[in-house]
XYZ file of C-alpha atoms in Angstrom:
71
model
C 17.333 -12.189 -19.057
C 13.823 -12.174 -17.614
C 12.787 -9.313 -19.856
C 14.190 -11.071 -22.916
C 12.335 -14.287 -22.115
C 9.125 -12.334 -21.512
C 9.395 -10.837 -24.981
C 10.281 -14.262 -26.382
C 7.224 -15.849 -24.766
C 4.979 -13.180 -26.289
C 6.558 -13.495 -29.733
C 6.753 -17.324 -29.758
C 3.943 -18.712 -27.584
C 4.172 -22.295 -28.893
C 7.865 -22.612 -28.083
C 7.166 -21.129 -24.652
C 4.429 -23.709 -24.071
C 6.825 -26.468 -25.145
C 9.409 -25.170 -22.644
C 6.806 -25.188 -19.879
C 5.739 -28.699 -20.835
C 9.349 -29.926 -20.836
C 10.051 -28.503 -17.373
C 6.776 -29.866 -16.028
C 7.476 -33.316 -17.464
C 10.954 -33.378 -15.885
C 9.345 -32.495 -12.559
C 6.624 -35.161 -12.841
C 9.026 -37.904 -13.934
C 11.459 -36.999 -11.159
C 8.678 -37.091 -8.569
C 7.470 -40.455 -9.808
C 10.932 -41.995 -9.959
C 11.837 -40.623 -6.535
C 8.707 -42.112 -4.989
C 8.793 -45.403 -6.893
C 12.504 -46.209 -6.684
C 13.375 -44.337 -3.489
C 16.728 -43.365 -4.929
C 18.063 -39.934 -4.055
C 19.616 -39.525 -7.520
C 16.164 -38.714 -8.891
C 16.073 -35.618 -6.698
C 18.349 -34.018 -9.309
C 15.187 -33.335 -11.300
C 14.170 -30.853 -8.632
C 17.529 -29.127 -8.897
C 17.275 -28.990 -12.692
C 13.935 -27.193 -12.686
C 14.807 -24.481 -10.157
C 16.453 -22.120 -12.647
C 13.855 -22.473 -15.439
C 11.029 -22.073 -12.920
C 12.646 -18.895 -11.622
C 12.994 -17.554 -15.167
C 9.357 -18.403 -15.973
C 8.138 -16.710 -12.784
C 10.141 -13.523 -13.228
C 9.278 -13.321 -16.939
C 5.596 -13.756 -16.130
C 5.771 -10.968 -13.578
C 7.496 -8.695 -16.096
C 4.979 -9.616 -18.782
C 2.021 -8.785 -16.522
C 3.488 -5.433 -15.516
C 4.879 -4.124 -18.782
C 3.660 -6.150 -21.762
C -0.047 -6.483 -20.951
C -0.813 -3.011 -22.356
C 0.697 -4.139 -25.644
C -2.147 -6.598 -26.332
């Protein structure tokens, strides 16, 4: 899965940037709502971004190791 997303991010950089922006915005909104409203339900935003962040990190590592020679 990480290898496939690494290839996807190289082939479609704008969609990859949109994905990063979406995950970052979920994180920022969750942080703000958690601090402003002090309701634990907004901590779900942290849970929602764990898997995409892991995929982005592993795909980036794969891309640096194996796809950098391609460019």
